[in-house]
Coordinates of C-alpha atoms and ligand atoms in Angstrom, one line a residue:
M1 CA 0.0 0.0 0.0
K2 CA 1.3 3.5 -0.9
K3 CA 0.8 6.5 1.3
I4 CA 0.1 9.5 -0.9
L5 CA -0.1 13.2 0.2
F6 CA -2.2 14.9 -2.5
V7 CA -1.6 18.7 -2.4
T8 CA -4.1 20.9 -4.2
S9 CA -5.6 24.4 -4.1
E10 CA -9.2 23.3 -4.7
A11 CA -11.3 20.1 -4.4
H12 CA -14.9 19.6 -5.2
P13 CA -17.3 19.8 -3.3
M14 CA -15.4 21.8 -0.7
I15 CA -14.1 24.5 -3.0
K16 CA -14.1 24.8 -6.8
T17 CA -13.3 27.2 -9.6
G18 CA -12.8 24.6 -12.4
G19 CA -11.7 21.2 -13.5
L20 CA -8.8 21.0 -11.0
A21 CA -11.4 20.7 -8.2
D22 CA -13.3 18.0 -10.0
V23 CA -10.1 16.0 -10.4
S24 CA -8.9 16.6 -6.8
G25 CA -12.3 15.6 -5.5
S26 CA -12.5 12.4 -7.5
L27 CA -9.0 11.0 -8.2
P28 CA -8.1 10.6 -4.5
K29 CA -11.4 8.7 -3.9
A30 CA -10.6 6.4 -6.8
I31 CA -7.0 5.8 -5.5
A32 CA -8.4 5.1 -2.0
Q33 CA -10.8 2.5 -3.6
L34 CA -7.7 0.8 -5.0
G35 CA -6.6 0.2 -1.4
Q36 CA -4.1 3.1 -1.1
D37 CA -3.8 5.5 1.8
V38 CA -4.3 9.0 0.2
R39 CA -4.7 12.2 2.2
L40 CA -5.5 15.7 0.8
L41 CA -3.9 18.9 1.9
L42 CA -5.6 22.1 1.0
P43 CA -5.9 25.6 2.5
E44 CA -8.9 26.4 4.7
Y45 CA -10.2 29.4 2.7
Q46 CA -13.1 31.4 4.1
A47 CA -15.3 30.2 1.2
I48 CA -14.6 26.5 1.9
H49 CA -17.7 24.4 2.3
I50 CA -17.3 21.9 5.1
T51 CA -20.1 19.4 5.7
E52 CA -18.3 16.6 7.5
P53 CA -17.1 16.7 11.1
V54 CA -13.8 18.6 11.7
R55 CA -11.3 18.2 14.4
H56 CA -8.1 20.0 15.5
R57 CA -4.9 17.9 14.7
C58 CA -1.9 20.1 15.5
R59 CA -0.5 23.5 15.6
I60 CA 2.9 24.3 13.9
R61 CA 4.9 27.4 13.3
V62 CA 5.9 27.6 9.6
F63 CA 8.2 30.5 8.5
N64 CA 6.4 33.6 10.0
Y65 CA 3.0 32.0 10.4
E66 CA 1.1 30.1 13.1
V67 CA -0.7 27.3 11.4
E68 CA -3.3 24.9 12.6
I69 CA -4.0 21.7 10.8
R70 CA -7.6 20.6 11.0
E71 CA -8.9 17.3 9.8
T72 CA -12.1 16.4 8.0
T73 CA -13.2 13.9 5.4
L74 CA -13.9 14.4 1.7
P75 CA -17.7 14.0 1.4
D76 CA -18.9 10.6 0.2
S77 CA -15.5 9.0 0.8
T78 CA -13.1 7.8 3.4
V79 CA -10.4 10.2 2.2
T80 CA -8.9 12.3 5.0
V81 CA -8.5 16.0 4.3
W82 CA -6.0 18.1 6.2
L83 CA -7.0 21.8 6.1
V84 CA -4.2 24.4 6.5
N85 CA -5.9 26.9 8.8
C86 CA -4.0 30.2 8.8
P87 CA -6.6 32.9 9.1
Q88 CA -4.1 35.7 8.4
L89 CA -3.6 34.4 4.9
F90 CA -6.8 32.5 4.0
H91 CA -9.7 34.0 5.9
Q92 CA -10.8 36.7 3.5
P93 CA -13.8 36.6 1.2
G94 CA -13.1 35.5 -2.3
N95 CA -12.0 32.4 -4.1
P96 CA -8.6 30.7 -4.0
Y97 CA -7.1 33.1 -6.6
V98 CA -9.1 36.3 -6.5
D99 CA -10.8 38.5 -3.9
E100 CA -14.5 39.3 -3.8
R101 CA -14.1 42.0 -6.5
G102 CA -12.4 39.5 -8.8
Q103 CA -8.9 41.0 -8.3
P104 CA -6.1 38.5 -8.0
W105 CA -4.9 38.3 -4.4
A106 CA -2.0 40.7 -3.9
N107 CA -0.5 38.1 -1.5
I108 CA -1.1 35.0 -3.7
A109 CA 2.6 34.1 -3.7
E110 CA 2.7 34.2 0.1
R111 CA -0.5 32.1 0.2
F112 CA 0.8 29.3 -1.9
T113 CA 4.3 29.4 -0.5
L114 CA 2.8 28.7 2.9
L115 CA 0.8 25.8 1.4
A116 CA 4.1 24.4 0.0
R117 CA 5.9 24.9 3.3
V118 CA 3.2 23.1 5.3
A119 CA 3.2 20.3 2.6
A120 CA 6.9 19.9 3.1
E121 CA 6.5 19.7 6.9
V122 CA 3.7 17.2 6.6
A123 CA 5.7 15.2 4.0
M124 CA 8.7 15.0 6.3
N125 CA 6.5 13.9 9.2
R126 CA 7.4 17.0 11.2
A127 CA 3.8 18.3 11.7
F128 CA 2.9 15.9 14.6
L129 CA 0.5 13.9 12.4
D130 CA 2.5 10.7 12.8
W131 CA 2.3 9.9 9.1
H132 CA 5.1 9.5 6.6
P133 CA 4.0 9.6 2.9
D134 CA 5.8 7.6 0.2
I135 CA 4.9 10.2 -2.4
V136 CA 3.8 13.8 -2.5
H137 CA 1.4 14.4 -5.5
C138 CA 1.4 18.1 -6.4
N139 CA -1.0 19.8 -8.8
D140 CA -0.4 22.9 -10.8
W141 CA 1.7 26.0 -10.1
Q142 CA 0.1 26.6 -6.7
T143 CA 2.0 23.6 -5.4
G144 CA 5.1 24.1 -7.5
L145 CA 7.4 25.0 -4.6
V146 CA 6.8 21.6 -2.9
P147 CA 9.2 19.6 -5.0
A148 CA 11.8 22.4 -4.6
L149 CA 11.6 22.5 -0.8
L150 CA 11.6 18.7 -0.6
S151 CA 14.7 18.6 -2.8
L152 CA 16.6 20.1 0.1
E153 CA 15.7 17.3 2.4
A154 CA 17.5 14.0 3.0
S155 CA 15.4 10.8 2.8
R156 CA 12.4 12.6 1.5
P157 CA 9.3 11.1 -0.2
A158 CA 9.1 11.0 -4.0
T159 CA 7.4 13.8 -5.8
L160 CA 5.0 13.8 -8.7
F161 CA 3.9 17.0 -10.3
T162 CA 0.7 17.0 -12.4
I163 CA 0.2 19.7 -14.9
H164 CA -3.5 20.7 -15.3
N165 CA -2.8 23.8 -17.3
M166 CA 0.6 25.3 -18.5
A167 CA -1.0 28.7 -19.1
Y168 CA -1.1 29.5 -15.4
Q169 CA 2.4 29.7 -14.1
G170 CA 2.7 31.7 -10.9
V171 CA 5.5 34.0 -12.1
F172 CA 6.6 36.8 -9.7
P173 CA 9.5 39.3 -9.7
R174 CA 12.9 38.3 -8.2
A175 CA 12.2 40.6 -5.2
M176 CA 9.3 38.3 -4.3
F177 CA 11.7 35.4 -4.1
D178 CA 13.7 37.4 -1.5
S179 CA 10.8 38.5 0.5
L180 CA 9.4 35.0 0.7
G181 CA 12.6 34.0 2.4
L182 CA 13.1 31.0 0.1
P183 CA 16.5 29.2 0.4
T184 CA 18.9 31.0 -2.1
M185 CA 20.2 27.7 -3.4
L186 CA 16.8 27.3 -5.2
W187 CA 17.6 30.3 -7.4
G188 CA 19.2 29.7 -10.7
L189 CA 18.9 28.3 -14.3
Y190 CA 18.2 24.8 -12.9
G191 CA 16.0 26.1 -10.1
V192 CA 13.0 28.4 -9.7
E193 CA 14.4 31.2 -11.9
F194 CA 12.6 31.8 -15.2
Y195 CA 13.9 34.7 -17.3
G196 CA 15.0 36.6 -14.2
N197 CA 11.7 36.0 -12.4
L198 CA 10.5 33.4 -9.8
S199 CA 8.3 30.7 -11.5
F200 CA 6.3 28.4 -9.3
L201 CA 5.4 26.2 -12.3
K202 CA 9.0 25.9 -13.4
S203 CA 9.9 24.9 -9.9
G204 CA 7.4 22.0 -10.0
L205 CA 8.6 20.9 -13.4
G206 CA 12.3 21.1 -12.6
Y207 CA 12.4 19.5 -9.2
A208 CA 9.7 16.8 -9.3
D209 CA 10.9 13.3 -9.7
W210 CA 8.2 12.7 -12.3
I211 CA 5.8 14.9 -14.2
N212 CA 2.5 14.0 -15.8
T213 CA -0.3 15.8 -17.5
V214 CA -4.0 15.1 -18.0
S215 CA -4.0 13.7 -21.5
A216 CA -1.6 12.0 -23.8
T217 CA -2.1 14.6 -26.5
Y218 CA -1.4 17.5 -24.2
A219 CA 1.8 15.7 -23.0
E220 CA 3.1 15.9 -26.6
E221 CA 1.7 19.4 -27.3
I222 CA 3.4 21.0 -24.3
Q223 CA 6.8 20.0 -25.7
T224 CA 6.2 22.5 -28.6
S225 CA 6.4 26.3 -28.6
A226 CA 2.8 26.6 -29.5
F227 CA 1.6 25.0 -26.2
G228 CA 4.6 25.0 -23.9
C229 CA 4.2 28.6 -22.7
G230 CA 8.0 29.1 -22.7
L231 CA 8.7 25.9 -20.8
E232 CA 8.7 23.6 -23.8
G233 CA 12.5 23.3 -23.7
L234 CA 12.5 22.1 -20.1
L235 CA 9.7 19.7 -20.8
S236 CA 11.3 18.1 -23.8
H237 CA 14.6 17.9 -21.8
R238 CA 12.6 16.0 -19.2
R239 CA 10.4 14.0 -21.6
D240 CA 11.7 10.6 -20.2
F241 CA 10.0 11.6 -17.0
L242 CA 6.8 13.0 -18.5
T243 CA 3.6 11.0 -19.2
G244 CA 0.0 11.8 -20.0
I245 CA -2.8 10.2 -18.1
L246 CA -6.3 11.1 -19.1
N247 CA -8.6 12.4 -16.4
G248 CA -11.6 10.4 -15.4
I249 CA -14.9 11.7 -14.2
D250 CA -16.8 11.2 -10.9
S251 CA -19.3 8.8 -12.5
E252 CA -21.6 8.8 -9.5
Y253 CA -21.9 12.6 -9.3
W254 CA -22.2 12.9 -13.1
N255 CA -24.7 10.2 -13.7
P256 CA -27.9 11.0 -15.6
E257 CA -29.6 7.9 -14.0
T258 CA -29.3 9.4 -10.5
D259 CA -28.4 13.1 -10.8
S260 CA -30.7 14.9 -8.4
Y261 CA -30.3 18.3 -10.1
L262 CA -32.3 16.9 -13.1
A263 CA -36.0 17.3 -13.8
A264 CA -36.0 13.6 -14.9
N265 CA -33.4 10.8 -14.8
Y266 CA -32.6 8.8 -17.9
S267 CA -30.2 6.2 -19.3
A268 CA -28.9 5.0 -22.6
N269 CA -31.7 2.4 -22.6
D270 CA -34.4 5.0 -22.2
L271 CA -33.6 8.5 -23.2
S272 CA -37.2 9.9 -22.7
G273 CA -36.1 11.8 -19.6
K274 CA -33.7 13.8 -21.6
A275 CA -36.6 15.6 -23.3
V276 CA -38.1 16.5 -19.9
N277 CA -34.8 18.2 -19.0
K278 CA -34.7 20.0 -22.3
A279 CA -38.2 21.4 -21.7
Q280 CA -37.3 22.3 -18.2
L281 CA -34.2 24.1 -19.4
Q282 CA -36.1 26.0 -22.1
K283 CA -38.8 27.0 -19.6
T284 CA -36.4 28.2 -16.8
L285 CA -34.4 30.3 -19.3
G286 CA -37.4 31.9 -21.0
L287 CA -36.8 30.1 -24.3
P288 CA -39.8 28.7 -26.3
V289 CA -40.4 25.1 -25.2
A290 CA -39.8 23.5 -28.6
P291 CA -38.9 19.8 -28.5
E292 CA -37.7 19.7 -32.1
T293 CA -35.4 22.8 -32.0
P294 CA -31.8 21.8 -31.3
V295 CA -30.3 23.4 -28.1
L296 CA -26.6 24.2 -28.2
G297 CA -25.0 24.4 -24.7
L298 CA -21.8 25.9 -23.5
I299 CA -20.5 25.9 -19.9
S300 CA -17.1 27.4 -19.4
R301 CA -14.8 29.8 -17.8
L302 CA -15.1 32.7 -20.2
V303 CA -11.4 33.0 -21.2
E304 CA -9.4 33.0 -24.4
Q305 CA -8.3 29.4 -23.8
K306 CA -11.9 28.2 -24.4
G307 CA -12.3 29.8 -27.8
I308 CA -15.1 32.1 -26.6
D309 CA -14.1 34.6 -29.3
L310 CA -14.6 32.0 -32.0
F311 CA -18.0 31.3 -30.7
L312 CA -18.9 35.0 -30.4
E313 CA -18.0 35.5 -34.1
C314 CA -20.2 32.6 -35.1
L315 CA -23.2 33.9 -33.2
S316 CA -24.5 36.4 -35.7
E317 CA -24.9 33.6 -38.2
L318 CA -26.1 31.0 -35.7
V319 CA -29.0 33.2 -34.6
L320 CA -30.3 33.0 -38.2
M321 CA -30.7 29.3 -37.9
P322 CA -33.5 27.3 -36.3
L323 CA -31.8 26.6 -33.0
Q324 CA -31.4 27.8 -29.4
I325 CA -28.3 28.7 -27.5
V326 CA -27.6 28.4 -23.8
V327 CA -24.5 29.7 -22.2
L328 CA -23.3 29.5 -18.5
G329 CA -20.0 31.0 -17.6
S330 CA -18.0 33.8 -16.0
G331 CA -14.6 35.3 -16.4
N332 CA -13.4 37.9 -18.9
K333 CA -15.7 40.9 -18.5
S334 CA -15.8 41.8 -22.2
F335 CA -16.9 38.2 -23.1
E336 CA -19.6 38.4 -20.4
Q337 CA -20.9 41.7 -21.7
R338 CA -20.9 40.7 -25.4
L339 CA -22.8 37.5 -24.5
Q340 CA -25.3 39.5 -22.4
Q341 CA -25.8 42.0 -25.2
L342 CA -26.5 39.3 -27.7
A343 CA -28.9 37.6 -25.4
A344 CA -30.8 40.9 -25.0
L345 CA -30.8 41.3 -28.8
Y346 CA -32.1 37.8 -29.5
P347 CA -34.4 36.9 -26.6
G348 CA -36.0 33.5 -27.2
R349 CA -32.9 32.4 -29.2
I350 CA -29.9 32.9 -26.8
A351 CA -30.0 32.6 -23.0
V352 CA -26.9 33.7 -21.1
M353 CA -26.3 33.1 -17.4
V354 CA -23.2 34.9 -16.1
G355 CA -22.0 33.4 -12.9
Y356 CA -21.2 30.0 -11.4
D357 CA -24.1 27.6 -10.9
E358 CA -23.6 23.9 -10.3
A359 CA -27.3 23.0 -10.6
Q360 CA -27.7 24.8 -13.9
A361 CA -24.5 23.1 -15.2
H362 CA -26.0 19.7 -14.6
L363 CA -29.3 20.8 -16.2
I364 CA -27.6 22.1 -19.3
E365 CA -25.6 18.9 -19.6
A366 CA -28.9 17.0 -19.5
G367 CA -31.1 19.4 -21.5
A368 CA -29.0 20.5 -24.4
D369 CA -28.6 18.5 -27.6
I370 CA -25.2 19.7 -28.6
F371 CA -22.3 20.8 -26.4
L372 CA -19.7 23.3 -27.7
M373 CA -16.0 23.3 -26.7
P374 CA -14.1 25.2 -29.3
S375 CA -11.0 25.4 -27.1
R376 CA -7.7 26.8 -28.4
F377 CA -6.0 24.3 -26.1
E378 CA -7.5 22.0 -23.5
P379 CA -5.2 19.9 -21.3
C380 CA -8.0 17.4 -20.7
G381 CA -11.5 19.0 -20.4
L382 CA -14.2 17.5 -18.3
N383 CA -17.3 19.0 -19.8
Q384 CA -17.0 17.0 -23.1
M385 CA -16.9 13.8 -21.0
Y386 CA -19.9 14.9 -18.9
S387 CA -21.7 15.7 -22.2
L388 CA -20.9 12.3 -23.6
R389 CA -22.3 10.6 -20.5
Y390 CA -25.5 12.7 -20.7
G391 CA -26.2 12.0 -24.4
T392 CA -25.3 15.6 -25.4
V393 CA -23.2 15.4 -28.5
P394 CA -20.0 17.4 -28.2
V395 CA -18.6 19.7 -30.9
V396 CA -14.9 20.2 -30.0
R397 CA -11.6 21.4 -31.4
K398 CA -9.0 18.8 -32.0
T399 CA -6.6 19.5 -29.1
G400 CA -5.4 18.0 -25.9
G401 CA -8.0 15.8 -24.1
L402 CA -10.7 16.8 -26.5
A403 CA -8.8 15.0 -29.3
D404 CA -8.4 12.0 -27.0
T405 CA -12.0 11.6 -26.0
V406 CA -14.1 12.7 -29.0
T407 CA -14.2 10.8 -32.3
D408 CA -15.4 12.8 -35.2
A409 CA -18.6 11.6 -37.0
L410 CA -17.3 10.7 -40.4
P411 CA -18.6 8.0 -42.8
Q412 CA -16.1 5.5 -41.6
S413 CA -16.5 6.1 -37.8
L414 CA -20.3 6.2 -38.1
Q415 CA -20.2 2.9 -39.8
D416 CA -17.9 1.2 -37.3
G417 CA -19.8 2.7 -34.4
S418 CA -16.8 4.7 -32.9
A419 CA -18.2 8.2 -33.7
N420 CA -19.4 10.1 -30.6
G421 CA -19.2 13.8 -31.6
F422 CA -17.8 16.3 -34.0
V423 CA -14.3 17.6 -34.3
F424 CA -12.6 20.5 -36.1
E425 CA -9.0 21.4 -36.4
E426 CA -8.5 25.0 -37.6
I427 CA -8.8 27.7 -35.0
S428 CA -11.3 29.8 -36.9
P429 CA -15.0 30.8 -36.5
G430 CA -15.6 29.4 -40.0
A431 CA -14.3 25.9 -39.0
L432 CA -16.5 26.0 -35.8
L433 CA -19.6 27.1 -37.8
E434 CA -19.1 24.4 -40.5
T435 CA -18.8 21.8 -37.8
I436 CA -22.0 23.0 -36.0
K437 CA -23.7 22.8 -39.4
R438 CA -22.4 19.2 -39.8
A439 CA -23.8 18.4 -36.4
L440 CA -27.2 19.9 -37.3
L441 CA -27.4 17.7 -40.4
V442 CA -27.0 14.6 -38.4
Y443 CA -29.4 15.9 -35.7
A444 CA -32.0 16.0 -38.5
N445 CA -31.6 12.3 -38.9
P446 CA -32.9 10.9 -35.5
P447 CA -31.7 7.3 -35.8
L448 CA -28.2 8.4 -36.6
W449 CA -28.3 11.0 -33.9
R450 CA -29.5 8.4 -31.4
Q451 CA -26.5 6.2 -32.4
L452 CA -24.1 9.0 -31.6
Q453 CA -25.7 9.7 -28.3
I454 CA -25.6 6.0 -27.3
T455 CA -22.0 5.6 -28.3
G456 CA -21.1 8.5 -26.0
M457 CA -23.3 7.3 -23.1
Q458 CA -21.7 3.8 -23.3
G459 CA -18.1 5.1 -23.3
D460 CA -16.2 4.5 -20.1
F461 CA -14.9 7.8 -18.7
S462 CA -14.7 6.7 -15.1
W463 CA -11.5 6.7 -13.1
D464 CA -11.2 2.9 -13.3
V465 CA -8.4 2.9 -15.9
S466 CA -6.7 6.2 -15.1
A467 CA -6.5 5.7 -11.3
Q468 CA -4.8 2.4 -12.0
R469 CA -2.3 4.2 -14.2
Y470 CA -1.6 6.7 -11.4
L471 CA -1.0 3.8 -9.0
E472 CA 1.4 2.2 -11.5
L473 CA 3.2 5.5 -11.8
Y474 CA 3.5 5.8 -8.0
Q475 CA 4.9 2.3 -7.9
K476 CA 7.3 3.0 -10.6
F477 CA 9.4 5.5 -8.8
C478 CA 8.9 4.9 -5.1
Ligands
ADP506 P1 -11.3 24.1 -16.8 O1 -10.8 23.4 -15.6 O2 -10.2 24.5 -17.7 O3 -12.2 25.3 -16.5 P2 -12.8 21.6 -17.4 O4 -13.6 21.3 -18.5 O5 -11.7 20.7 -17.0 O6 -12.2 23.1 -17.6 O7 -13.6 21.8 -16.0 C1 -14.6 22.8 -15.8 C2 -15.4 22.4 -14.7 O8 -16.0 23.6 -14.1 C3 -16.6 21.6 -15.0 O9 -17.0 20.8 -13.9 C4 -17.7 22.6 -15.4 O10 -19.0 22.1 -15.3 C5 -17.4 23.6 -14.3 N1 -17.8 25.0 -14.7 C6 -17.2 25.9 -15.4 N2 -17.9 27.1 -15.4 C7 -19.0 26.9 -14.7 C8 -20.1 27.7 -14.3 N3 -20.1 29.0 -14.7 N4 -21.0 27.2 -13.5 C9 -20.9 25.9 -13.1 N5 -19.9 25.1 -13.4 C10 -19.0 25.5 -14.2
GLC507 C1 -7.4 22.5 -16.2 C2 -7.6 22.4 -17.7 C3 -8.7 21.4 -18.1 C4 -8.6 20.1 -17.2 C5 -8.6 20.5 -15.8 C6 -8.5 19.3 -14.9 O1 -8.2 23.5 -15.6 O2 -7.9 23.6 -18.3 O3 -8.5 21.1 -19.4 O4 -9.6 19.3 -17.5 O5 -7.5 21.3 -15.5 O6 -7.3 18.5 -15.1

């Protein structure tokens, strides 16, 4: 049995801004189900949602901070969660990365340096928890200093760094390195230094014993300048220690047969409940309740990565077609405003919800016919897998995990039964529009559409295979 300390900045259902939380809330559960001892370490933010009993475990002094570690359990699991309680740094309103006005935390480097220092203390069994992990599994730049700090320790646990997104790097001026009081020997070309600045991501990539990312295609893409965000050289240098493991989904939480957010449950054997959800979605959003009209859904952080600009450019043509569009998202203010303007211009055709809403996300997955993900890049992407599971056919760009999970509906793939969606390659509004038109043509052929839906619903996107691959990876180097 391996003992794994899983360090993350968010974990569903306790705190979530995106897919990292989904993975941190479901992969540890799947690993525990494989008989391993996995424990989560995450900051106790003010916004954290705790539903299980909590108890005090210990109090330690780390750098200049008094820290309490409190223990709870990840809901619906046996996984222990250790909360880093340091009110001075984490007890302000906002999410893990921005304050309540949406501004990035001015002290974000201090926040995640403390998380890393606490992780190192726990990893070295110096936090009075009486537990010595074999491996510390780090996730994204927020945990990038953990492998660096542990590299300074004798007889330390092994470190794995998982890249969920290369575009967020945690880069700060050199002066920040000094004020954080980090050991000077970490500075340098082979250390945390990145073009004269401090880079948390580079630290993780450089010091971890092993690196992985969340799809096989993204593992290749990030070794090129188009996707490597300046770190492609380091990644190709370390390619013998870099693998891709596709994310799974929490197939109990995202299950159309049992999902309690839905107006009706349904399965691949009986899709009739899907129409009930479609009607409910149309009704709640003020769209005409029209069973035959295709509904296109999009749920996303509204950022450039997700190809929102491509979608916006298509909209003026899409509204001329007999379809309805439903968008749920938040992020970039100009994307939010343009979407809201279009919704005001075309009521009854486009419905836009700006904000974050878990219940609506589930209803859109169930009620829409087609799901759009025109991402410029997508390390894995979870929404296309949720869509496949809910019989909502995805239209995606061929990149990262989208390329690894969606098989384009072409004559051959339709014939051999492997098609489950629509895929385009070129980053252009024209390519997206053409692909949506292709999807609408198949939608007009119900038996063929049903075949696509069922292929998607019968696919296995659970953690079964991928959690096993993580376990093999843990076993490989410790
Ligand atoms: P990313 O992590 O890059 O945002 P993913 O597809 O991996 O992309 O995961 C996004 C997750 O966040 C999904 O669970 C999705 O349903 C959820 N999500 C994104 N935006 C919203 C929103 N506005 N409301 C509810 N859920 C959202
Ligand atoms: C990131 C990526 C997304 C991935 C998620 C979980 O947020 O943008 O593609 O699915 O992490 O790994």
